[in-house]
Each structure stands twice: as structure tokens, then as C-alpha cells.
Coordinates of C-alpha atoms in Angstrom, one line a residue:
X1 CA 0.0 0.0 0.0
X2 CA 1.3 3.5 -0.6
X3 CA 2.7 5.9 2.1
X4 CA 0.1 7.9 3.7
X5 CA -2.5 6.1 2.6
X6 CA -5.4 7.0 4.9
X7 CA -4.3 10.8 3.8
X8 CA -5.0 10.4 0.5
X9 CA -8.1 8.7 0.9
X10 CA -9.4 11.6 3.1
X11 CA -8.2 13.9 0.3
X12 CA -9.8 12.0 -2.1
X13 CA -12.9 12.0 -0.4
X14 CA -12.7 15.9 0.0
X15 CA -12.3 16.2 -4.0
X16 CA -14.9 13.9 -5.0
X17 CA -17.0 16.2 -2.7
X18 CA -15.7 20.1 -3.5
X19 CA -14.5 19.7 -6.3
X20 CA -16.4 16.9 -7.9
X21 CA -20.1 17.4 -7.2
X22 CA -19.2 20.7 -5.8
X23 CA -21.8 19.7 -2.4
X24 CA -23.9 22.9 -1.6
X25 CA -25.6 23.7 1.9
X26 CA -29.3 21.6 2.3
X27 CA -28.3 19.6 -0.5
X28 CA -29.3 15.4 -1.1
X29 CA -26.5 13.6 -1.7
X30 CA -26.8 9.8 -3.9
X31 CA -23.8 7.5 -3.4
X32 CA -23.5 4.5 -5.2
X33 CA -20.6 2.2 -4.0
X34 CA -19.6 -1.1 -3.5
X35 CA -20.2 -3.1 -0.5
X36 CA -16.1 -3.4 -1.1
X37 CA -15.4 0.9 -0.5
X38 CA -17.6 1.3 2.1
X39 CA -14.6 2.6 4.1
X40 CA -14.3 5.6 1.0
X41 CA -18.0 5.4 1.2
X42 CA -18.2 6.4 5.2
X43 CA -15.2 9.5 4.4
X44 CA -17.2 10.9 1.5
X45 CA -20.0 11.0 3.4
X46 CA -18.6 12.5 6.2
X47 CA -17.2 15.5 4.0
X48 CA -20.5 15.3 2.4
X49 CA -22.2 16.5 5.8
X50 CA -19.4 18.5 6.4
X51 CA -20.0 20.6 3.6
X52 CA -23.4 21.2 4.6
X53 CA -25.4 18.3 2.8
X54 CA -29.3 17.7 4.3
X55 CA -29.1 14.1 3.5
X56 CA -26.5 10.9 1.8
X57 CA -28.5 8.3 0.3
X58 CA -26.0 5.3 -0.4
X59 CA -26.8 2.8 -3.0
X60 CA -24.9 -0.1 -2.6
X61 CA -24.2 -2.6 -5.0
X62 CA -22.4 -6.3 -4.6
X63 CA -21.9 -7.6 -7.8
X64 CA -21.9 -11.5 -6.1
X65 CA -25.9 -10.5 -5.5
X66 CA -26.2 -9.0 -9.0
X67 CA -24.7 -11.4 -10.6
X68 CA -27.3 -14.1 -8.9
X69 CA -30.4 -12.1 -9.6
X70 CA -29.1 -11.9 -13.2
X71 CA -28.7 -15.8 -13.8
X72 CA -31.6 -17.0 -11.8
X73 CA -34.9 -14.4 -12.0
X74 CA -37.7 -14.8 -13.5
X75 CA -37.2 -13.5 -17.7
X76 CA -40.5 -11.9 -16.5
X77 CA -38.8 -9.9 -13.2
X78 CA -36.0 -9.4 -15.6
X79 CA -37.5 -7.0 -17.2
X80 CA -40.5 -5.5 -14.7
X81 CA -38.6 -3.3 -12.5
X82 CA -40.6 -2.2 -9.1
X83 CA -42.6 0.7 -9.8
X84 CA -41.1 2.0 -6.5
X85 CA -37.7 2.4 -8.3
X86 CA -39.4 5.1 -10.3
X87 CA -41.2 6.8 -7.4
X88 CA -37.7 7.7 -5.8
X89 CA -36.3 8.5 -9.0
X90 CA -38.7 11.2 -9.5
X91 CA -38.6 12.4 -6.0
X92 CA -34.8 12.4 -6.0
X93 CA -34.8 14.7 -8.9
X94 CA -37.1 16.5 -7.6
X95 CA -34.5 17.8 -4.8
X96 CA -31.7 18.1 -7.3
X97 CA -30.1 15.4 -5.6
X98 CA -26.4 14.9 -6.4
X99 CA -25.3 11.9 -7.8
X100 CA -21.8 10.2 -7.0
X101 CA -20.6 7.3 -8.6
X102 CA -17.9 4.8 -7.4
X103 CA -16.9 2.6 -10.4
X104 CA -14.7 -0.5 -8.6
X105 CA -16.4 -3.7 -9.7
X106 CA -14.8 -6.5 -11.8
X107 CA -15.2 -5.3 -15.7
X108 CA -16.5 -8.7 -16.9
X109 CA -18.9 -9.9 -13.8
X110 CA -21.3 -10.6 -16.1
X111 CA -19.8 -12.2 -19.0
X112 CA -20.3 -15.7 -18.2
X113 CA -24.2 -15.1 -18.4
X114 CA -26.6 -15.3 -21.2
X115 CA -26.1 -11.8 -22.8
X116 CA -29.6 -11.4 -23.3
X117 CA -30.8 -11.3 -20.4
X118 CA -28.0 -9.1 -19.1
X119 CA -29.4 -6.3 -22.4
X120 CA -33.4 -6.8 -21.4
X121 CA -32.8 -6.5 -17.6
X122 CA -30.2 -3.4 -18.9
X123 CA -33.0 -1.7 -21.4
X124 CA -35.4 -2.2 -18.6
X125 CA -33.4 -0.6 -15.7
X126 CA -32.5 2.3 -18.2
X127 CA -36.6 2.9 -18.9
X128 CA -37.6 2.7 -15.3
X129 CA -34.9 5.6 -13.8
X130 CA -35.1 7.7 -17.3
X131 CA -36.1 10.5 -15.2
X132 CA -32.3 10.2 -13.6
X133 CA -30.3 9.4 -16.8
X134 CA -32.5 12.6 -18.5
X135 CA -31.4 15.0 -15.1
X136 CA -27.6 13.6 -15.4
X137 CA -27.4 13.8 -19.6
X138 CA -29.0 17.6 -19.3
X139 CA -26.7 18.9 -16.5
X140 CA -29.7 19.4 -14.2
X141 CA -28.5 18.0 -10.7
X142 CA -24.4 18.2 -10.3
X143 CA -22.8 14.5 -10.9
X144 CA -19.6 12.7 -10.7
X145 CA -18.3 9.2 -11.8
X146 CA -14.4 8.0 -10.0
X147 CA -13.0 4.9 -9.3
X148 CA -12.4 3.0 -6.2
X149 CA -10.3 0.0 -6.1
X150 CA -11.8 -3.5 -5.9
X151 CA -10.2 -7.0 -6.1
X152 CA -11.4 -8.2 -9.0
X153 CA -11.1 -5.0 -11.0
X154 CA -7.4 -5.0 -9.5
X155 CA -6.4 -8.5 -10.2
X156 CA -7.5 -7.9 -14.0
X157 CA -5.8 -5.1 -14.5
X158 CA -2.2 -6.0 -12.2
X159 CA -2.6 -10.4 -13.2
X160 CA 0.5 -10.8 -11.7
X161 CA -1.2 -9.4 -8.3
X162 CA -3.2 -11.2 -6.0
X163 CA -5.7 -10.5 -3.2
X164 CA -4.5 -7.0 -1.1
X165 CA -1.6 -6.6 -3.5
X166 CA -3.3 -6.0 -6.4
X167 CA -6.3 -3.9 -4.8
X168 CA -3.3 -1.9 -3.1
X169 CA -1.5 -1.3 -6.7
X170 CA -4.5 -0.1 -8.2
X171 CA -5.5 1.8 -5.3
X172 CA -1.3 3.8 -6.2
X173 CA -2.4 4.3 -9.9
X174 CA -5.8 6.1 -9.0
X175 CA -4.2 8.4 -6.9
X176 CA -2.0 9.5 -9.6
X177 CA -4.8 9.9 -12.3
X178 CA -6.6 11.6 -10.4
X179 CA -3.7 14.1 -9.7
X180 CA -3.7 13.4 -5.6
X181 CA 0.0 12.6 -3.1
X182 CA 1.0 13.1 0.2
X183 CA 1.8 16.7 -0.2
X184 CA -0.1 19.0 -3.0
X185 CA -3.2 20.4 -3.0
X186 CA -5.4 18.5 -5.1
X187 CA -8.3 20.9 -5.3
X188 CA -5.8 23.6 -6.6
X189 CA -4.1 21.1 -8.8
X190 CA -7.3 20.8 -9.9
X191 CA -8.4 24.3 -10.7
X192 CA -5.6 24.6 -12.6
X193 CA -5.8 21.3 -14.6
X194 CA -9.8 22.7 -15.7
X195 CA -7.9 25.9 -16.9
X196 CA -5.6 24.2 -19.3
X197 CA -8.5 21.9 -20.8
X198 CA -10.8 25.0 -21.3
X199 CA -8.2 26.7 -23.0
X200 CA -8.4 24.0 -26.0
X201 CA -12.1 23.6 -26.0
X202 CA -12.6 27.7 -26.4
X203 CA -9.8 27.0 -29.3
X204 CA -12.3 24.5 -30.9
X205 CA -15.4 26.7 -30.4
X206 CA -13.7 29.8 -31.9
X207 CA -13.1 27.9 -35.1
X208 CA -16.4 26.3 -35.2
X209 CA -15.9 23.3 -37.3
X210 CA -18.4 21.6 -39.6
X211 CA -16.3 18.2 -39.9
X212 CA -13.5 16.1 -37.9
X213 CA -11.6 13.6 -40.5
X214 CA -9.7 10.8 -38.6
X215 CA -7.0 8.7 -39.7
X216 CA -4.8 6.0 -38.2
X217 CA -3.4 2.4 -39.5
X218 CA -6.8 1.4 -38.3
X219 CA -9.4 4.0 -38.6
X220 CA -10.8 6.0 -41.5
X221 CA -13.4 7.9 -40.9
X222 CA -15.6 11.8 -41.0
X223 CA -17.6 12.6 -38.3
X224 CA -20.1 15.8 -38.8
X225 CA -20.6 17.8 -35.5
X226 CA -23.9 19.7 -34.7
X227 CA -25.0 22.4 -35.7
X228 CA -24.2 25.3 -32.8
X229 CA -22.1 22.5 -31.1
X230 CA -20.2 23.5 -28.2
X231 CA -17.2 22.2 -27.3
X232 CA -16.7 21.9 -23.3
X233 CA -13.9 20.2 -21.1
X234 CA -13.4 19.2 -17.3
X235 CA -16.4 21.4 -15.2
X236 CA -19.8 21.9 -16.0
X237 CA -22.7 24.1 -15.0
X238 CA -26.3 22.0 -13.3
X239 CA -29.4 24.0 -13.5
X240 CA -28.6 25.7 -9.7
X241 CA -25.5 27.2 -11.1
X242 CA -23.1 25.3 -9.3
X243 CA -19.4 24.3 -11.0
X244 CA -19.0 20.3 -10.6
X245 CA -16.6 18.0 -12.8
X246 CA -18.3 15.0 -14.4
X247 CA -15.6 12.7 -14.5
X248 CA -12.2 12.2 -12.3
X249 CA -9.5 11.4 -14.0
X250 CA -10.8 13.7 -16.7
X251 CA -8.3 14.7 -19.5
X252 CA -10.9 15.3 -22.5
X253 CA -12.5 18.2 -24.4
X254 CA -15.9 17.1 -26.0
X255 CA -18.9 17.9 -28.1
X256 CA -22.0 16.6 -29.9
X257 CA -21.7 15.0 -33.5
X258 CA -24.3 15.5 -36.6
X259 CA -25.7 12.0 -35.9
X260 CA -26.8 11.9 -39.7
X261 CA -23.3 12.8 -41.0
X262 CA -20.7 10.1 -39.8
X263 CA -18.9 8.3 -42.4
X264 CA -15.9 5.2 -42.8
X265 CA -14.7 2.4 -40.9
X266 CA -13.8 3.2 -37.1
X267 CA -11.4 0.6 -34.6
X268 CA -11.2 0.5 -31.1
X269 CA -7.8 0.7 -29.4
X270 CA -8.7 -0.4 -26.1
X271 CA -11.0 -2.8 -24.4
X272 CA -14.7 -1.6 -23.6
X273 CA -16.2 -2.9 -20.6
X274 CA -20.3 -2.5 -21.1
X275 CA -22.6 -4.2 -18.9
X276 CA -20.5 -6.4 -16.7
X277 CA -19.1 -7.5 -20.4
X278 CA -15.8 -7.1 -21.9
X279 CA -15.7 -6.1 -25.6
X280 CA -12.3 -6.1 -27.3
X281 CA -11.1 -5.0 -31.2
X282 CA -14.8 -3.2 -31.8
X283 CA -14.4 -2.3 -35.6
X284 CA -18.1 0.0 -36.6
X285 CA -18.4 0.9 -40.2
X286 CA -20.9 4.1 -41.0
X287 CA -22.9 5.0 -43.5
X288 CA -24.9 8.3 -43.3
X289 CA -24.7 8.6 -39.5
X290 CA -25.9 5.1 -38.9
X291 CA -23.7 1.5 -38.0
X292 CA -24.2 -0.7 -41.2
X293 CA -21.3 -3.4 -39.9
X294 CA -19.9 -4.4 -36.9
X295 CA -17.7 -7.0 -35.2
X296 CA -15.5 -7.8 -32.3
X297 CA -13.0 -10.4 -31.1
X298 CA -14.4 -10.8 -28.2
X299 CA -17.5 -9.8 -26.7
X300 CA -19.7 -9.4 -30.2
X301 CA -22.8 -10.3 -28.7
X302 CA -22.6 -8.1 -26.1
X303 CA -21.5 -5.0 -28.7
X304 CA -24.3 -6.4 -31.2
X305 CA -26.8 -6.2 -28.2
X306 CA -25.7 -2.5 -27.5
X307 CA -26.1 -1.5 -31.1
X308 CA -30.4 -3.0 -31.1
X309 CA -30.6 -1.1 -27.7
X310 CA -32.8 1.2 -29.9
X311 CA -33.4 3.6 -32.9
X312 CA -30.8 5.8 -31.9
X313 CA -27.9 3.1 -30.0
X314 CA -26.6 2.9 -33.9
X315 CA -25.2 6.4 -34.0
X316 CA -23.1 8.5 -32.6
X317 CA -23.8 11.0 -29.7
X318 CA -19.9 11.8 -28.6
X319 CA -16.8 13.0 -30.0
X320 CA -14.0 13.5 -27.8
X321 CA -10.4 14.4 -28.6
X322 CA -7.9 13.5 -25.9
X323 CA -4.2 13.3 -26.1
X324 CA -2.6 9.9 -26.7
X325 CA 0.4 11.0 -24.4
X326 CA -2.0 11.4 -21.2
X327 CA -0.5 10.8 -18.0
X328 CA -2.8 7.7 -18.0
X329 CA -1.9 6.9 -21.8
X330 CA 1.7 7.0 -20.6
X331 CA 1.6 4.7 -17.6
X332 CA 1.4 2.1 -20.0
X333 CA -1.1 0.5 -18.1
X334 CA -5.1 -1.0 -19.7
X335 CA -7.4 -0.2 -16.9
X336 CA -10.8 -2.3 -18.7
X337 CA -12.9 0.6 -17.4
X338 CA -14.1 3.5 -19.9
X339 CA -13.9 6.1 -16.6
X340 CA -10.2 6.3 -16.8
X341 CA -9.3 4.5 -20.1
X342 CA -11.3 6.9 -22.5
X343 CA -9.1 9.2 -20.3
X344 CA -6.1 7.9 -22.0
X345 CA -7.1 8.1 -25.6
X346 CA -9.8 9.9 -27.9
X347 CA -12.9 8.2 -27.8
X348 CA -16.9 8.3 -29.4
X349 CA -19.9 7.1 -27.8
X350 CA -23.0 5.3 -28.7
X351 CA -26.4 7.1 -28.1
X352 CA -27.7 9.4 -26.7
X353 CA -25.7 14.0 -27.1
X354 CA -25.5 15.3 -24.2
X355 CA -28.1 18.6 -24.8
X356 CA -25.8 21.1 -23.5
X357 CA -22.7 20.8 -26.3
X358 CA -25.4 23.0 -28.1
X359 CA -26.4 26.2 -27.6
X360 CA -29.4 26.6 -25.8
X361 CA -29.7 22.8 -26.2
X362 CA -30.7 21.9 -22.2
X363 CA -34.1 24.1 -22.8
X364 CA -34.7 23.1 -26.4
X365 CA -37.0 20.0 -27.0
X366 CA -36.0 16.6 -28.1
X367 CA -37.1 17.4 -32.1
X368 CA -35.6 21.1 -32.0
X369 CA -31.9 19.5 -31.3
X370 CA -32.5 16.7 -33.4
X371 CA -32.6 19.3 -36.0
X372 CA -29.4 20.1 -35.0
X373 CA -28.1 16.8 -35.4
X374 CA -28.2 15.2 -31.8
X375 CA -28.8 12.1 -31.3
X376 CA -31.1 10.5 -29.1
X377 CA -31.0 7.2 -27.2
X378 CA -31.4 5.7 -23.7
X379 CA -27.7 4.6 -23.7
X380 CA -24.8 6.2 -24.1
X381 CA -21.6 3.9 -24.2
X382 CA -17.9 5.7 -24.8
X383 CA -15.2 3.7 -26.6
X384 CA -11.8 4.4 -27.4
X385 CA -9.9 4.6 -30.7
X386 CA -6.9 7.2 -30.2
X387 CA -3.7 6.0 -30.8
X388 CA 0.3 6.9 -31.4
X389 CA -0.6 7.6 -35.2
X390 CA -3.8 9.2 -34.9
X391 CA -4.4 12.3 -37.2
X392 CA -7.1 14.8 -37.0
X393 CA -7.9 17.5 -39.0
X394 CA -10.8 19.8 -39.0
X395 CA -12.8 20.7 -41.5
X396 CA -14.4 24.3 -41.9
X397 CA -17.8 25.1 -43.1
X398 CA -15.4 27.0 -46.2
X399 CA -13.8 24.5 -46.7
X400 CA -10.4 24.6 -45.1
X401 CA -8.6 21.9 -43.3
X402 CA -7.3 22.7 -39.8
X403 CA -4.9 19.9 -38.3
X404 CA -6.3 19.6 -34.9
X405 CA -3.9 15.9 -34.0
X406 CA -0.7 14.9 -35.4
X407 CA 0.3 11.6 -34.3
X408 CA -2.3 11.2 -31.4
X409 CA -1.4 14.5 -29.9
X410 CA -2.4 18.2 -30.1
X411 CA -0.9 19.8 -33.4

């Protein structure tokens, strides 16, 4: 285990809560965590309350339990979630509750199981709490997705590792992505981090493109971005008005493709897990905006399961342009979890545009930023394809070409 670590666990638990969801006074905090951090679980919450938060609803999740309910219910529980699920959906957005999610559970838990069952009982689940996915997607309520170190997740990614080893060497590489040791100040580290990535999204906005053309060994391919997209990086704005940072690690500048424009043959670079599922070597082919092949070496059902989610799980609702020498890129290390690998490398997503990375897009209406060329879906899936020998140029609305990447980094 590293030096100090009890230190930087508390100062962990003070970023996820200042810096992250940015807590405000009287506020309802969500936690979701494994039975496994309930130790990070108990410090968040008590900087939560510190902070001035009315309330910390914990969620927790054992993936043992899950994985049970998943391979022995009913096909007709699978997909009839309790109506009470919904009730405290809508009440909880109701508040404005925060939400705070630890991510620490083995990446394939569920891949031994019938994959069909896993995608009905995911649809389902995604219907039932629409109210929360719809809140999160259009900034209303502050949220905030992190890692936690659990064994299995730990012995995947160190399988030299076993038991406290491994859950301790993972435990070292989160501090470091997400910028925390014994002696800096990781909320001013952080201020300064947001800085430098809003720097290259107000770059991107300024020259407004119409196009991004990508090409590697491996991936050929135009994307269209929405009309009035916005470009946005590291912190974000809910509906109160409060600053909060989506993601930590966080290394990424984003915005919203023209889901009807997306053309060529795209290939991921590292492993997605989706579901409880890992999917690895995705290869999509587009035509006009919509998946016409797709294939993977491992984990196809799953990824051909995500694509049928529904009308709109075949497009694209996320460009994102990140270095390829990241700090997390460079450790050299596959996490198989999108939170801090899409961190490492550019990435897309599958579904649903977030409404803000247009203008005015969180009080327009589902059919006005359609229009605009954002796409809508109850899922929303990142993958990565950046790589050493990724180029990127932009394409204006005259005409010009822009490089934007040279060899997987800035140009």
C-alpha cells in the first residue's frame, strides 16, 4: 500500500465532494458504491455532511448479489422493474439530488451469463430511472463518476497481483490519475488542470468546425458535428448554477456529432467494458450517420446487443479528442474501465448527445436538437480509438482543413 494512505483517501474524499459534485448547503447527496469501499463510502459521506449536505442516500451494489439475480430471475422480473424504483427517481430529482458514482467492480462480472438477459434487464433498468439518466445527460443536478479499487477489477488489471496486492497497486495508480499525493493540494491542482482543458475547447469553439476527419493504420473515418455544437472540457454548470466536474480522471474536451453525417470504418484501441461485459477489437463501419457493420473479437454479442438497444444506440452521440500521451496513456497500463481508459485516448460514444454541447440545447426540446443533429438514445456507451498515429484534421464550413492531432497528440 502506498505511504500515507489514509491521507490520501481523506483527500480523495474531499475532491470527489468540493471539487467533484461541488456539495452545496441543504443539498441530497446519492452515493452509489460497492459493498467493497464502504470505508471511501463512510469518508465521502462525512465531508459530504461537512460541507453542509441535508441528507446521503447510499446505493450499494455487490456484484456476487447482482450477478445471482441476473442468472436465476424470472425472464419476467427481468424486465418489470418495481414501480417503487421510479417513485424515488422522481422524488430524488425532484430535490436536485447529487449523484456520486464509485466505479470498482470486476469489468466482466457478467460475462459468463446469457447476454440477453443481461441487455433486457439493462434496457429495462435504463426505462424505469429515465427521469435520472434525462437529469444527469442535461446537467440538471451536479454529478460525478471516480474509481475505487476493488479486487477483482485489481487483479484484472495487475494479473501478476493477487488479493491486497493487487487492490493496493490499483489503489497507487488512481491516486495518480486523479492528480492526488502526500503533499499537494489536489483541489488547486485541480483548478488549474480545468484551466488548461478549457483553453483547447474555447480553441475549438472559436473555429467552429463543420467536420473532424480521422485517420490512423486502423481508422478511416468523417464525423459531422452539430449544428451550434459547443465544445466543453473538465467542469460543468447544473441548473442551480453550481461548478461540478463529471468525470475524475478527466483529461478530454468534447462535443456533440451531426448523428446523420458520420462516415468510414472506425477501430477500437482499447478494451470496452459494457454491462458487466468485456468487448475487445470493436471495428463500426458508417454509412450516413448510422452503423451498417460491426464485429468484435471478443465480446460481439454483447456489442451487437448495444447497437439493437434502440433507434438511436446505432449512431453516434460523442466526439472526444484527448491526447494519446496522457498521464494515463503513458503509464502504460489497460485499466478495462471506460472512466479512466477513454481518459487515456480519444474516444466516441453510442447514443444518446448530451443537450448542453449546443447552444441553448438543455431548454430546447427533443425534435428542435435533433434538427441540429443530436442524437437520441437511452444509452450512451464511450469507446476508445486514439492511438500513437492518430491524425485529426478539422474541416471548416469554407472548406479549409485545420490539423487539430498529429500523431495522437495536439498539433
Amino acid at each position: 500500500m502506498s505511504s500515507n494512505f489514509e491521507l490520501k483517501l481523506d483527500k480523495y474524499a474531499d475532491l470527489i465532494v468540493k471539487t467533484g459534485v461541488n456539495v452545496q448547503k441543504g443539498q441530497t447527496i446519492i452515493l452509489y458504491a460497492d459493498v467493497e469501499n464502504a470505508v471511501l463510502a463512510r469518508k465521502i459521506t462525512d465531508a459530504a455532511y461537512a460541507a453542509g449536505a441535508n441528507e446521503v442516500i447510499v446505493k450499494w451494489n455487490d456484484s456476487h448479489i447482482s450477478h445471482a439475480f441476473l442468472e436465476h430471475t424470472s425472464a419476467e422480473r427481468l424486465v418489470n422493474i418495481p414501480n417503487y424504483l421510479s417513485v424515488e427517481a422522481e422524488e430524488l430529482m425532484a430535490k436536485n439530488a447529487s449523484r456520486i458514482s464509485l466505479i470498482s467492480s470486476d469489468p466482466d462480472a457478467y460475462g459468463d451469463l446469457d447476454q440477453e438477459r443481461v441487455a433486457k434487464f439493462t434496457a429495462a433498468t435504463g426505462k424505469a430511472l429515465r427521469v435520472i439518466r434525462q437529469a444527469t445527460m442535461n446537467n440538471d443536478i451536479s454529478w460525478l463518476v471516480v474509481a475505487a479499487s476493488g479486487q477483482k477489477w485489481a487483479e484484472k488489471v495487475f494479473p501478476k497481483l493477487h488479493g491486497q496486492a493487487a487492490v493496493d497497486r490499483l489503489w497507487d495508480e488512481i491516486f495518480k490519475v486523479v492528480r492526488i499525493d502526500d503533499t499537494n493540494d489536489a483541489i488547486a491542482v485541480w483548478d488549474e488542470h480545468i484551466q488548461t482543458l478549457k483553453s483547447k475547447a474555447t480553441w475549438l469553439n472559436e473555429l467552429n468546425f463543420k467536420e473532424l476527419h480521422y485517420t490512423s493504420e486502423l481508422t478511416n473515418f468523417t464525423i459531422g458535428l452539430a449544428k451550434n455544437h459547443v465544445w466543453e472540457a473538465a467542469d460543468s454548470i447544473d441548473r442551480q448554477g453550481n461548478l461540478f466536474v463529471a468525470n475524475m480522471p478527466t483529461e478530454e474536451v468534447f462535443t456533440s456529432p451531426d448523428f446523420k453525417n458520420i462516415h468510414g470504418k472506425v477501430v477500437s484501441t482499447k478494451p470496452l467494458s459494457y454491462a458487466g461485459v468485456l468487448i475487445e477489437d470493436i471495428e463500426l463501419t458508417f454509412e450516413n450517420g448510422q452503423v451498417i457493420e460491426a464485429h468484435a473479437s471478443k465480446g460481439e454479442d454483447a456489442l451487437l446487443k448495444l447497437l439493437d438497444t434502440d433507434a438511436g444506440s446505432r449512431s453516434l452521440g460523442e466526439v472526444s479528442l484527448v491526447p494519446f500521451h496522457s498521464p494515463i496513456s503513458e503509464s502504460g497500463i489497460v485499466f478495462f474501465n471506460t472512466l479512466i481508459d477513454e481518459n487515456a485516448s480519444d474516444h466516441l460514444a453510442l447514443g444518446a448527445a448530451y443537450p448542453f454541447n449546443v447552444k441553448n440545447g438543455t431548454i430546447l426540446d427533443e425534435e428542435a436538437r435533433k434538427e441540429l443533429g443530436q442524437n437520441q438514445s437511452q444509452t450512451h456507451v464511450d469507446f476508445m480509438i486514439g492511438s500513437a498515429d492518430m491524425n485529426i484534421d478539422g474541416i471548416t464550413y469554407d472548406g479549409e482543413t485545420i490539423p487539430v492531432f498529429r500523431n495522437g497528440d495536439w498539433a
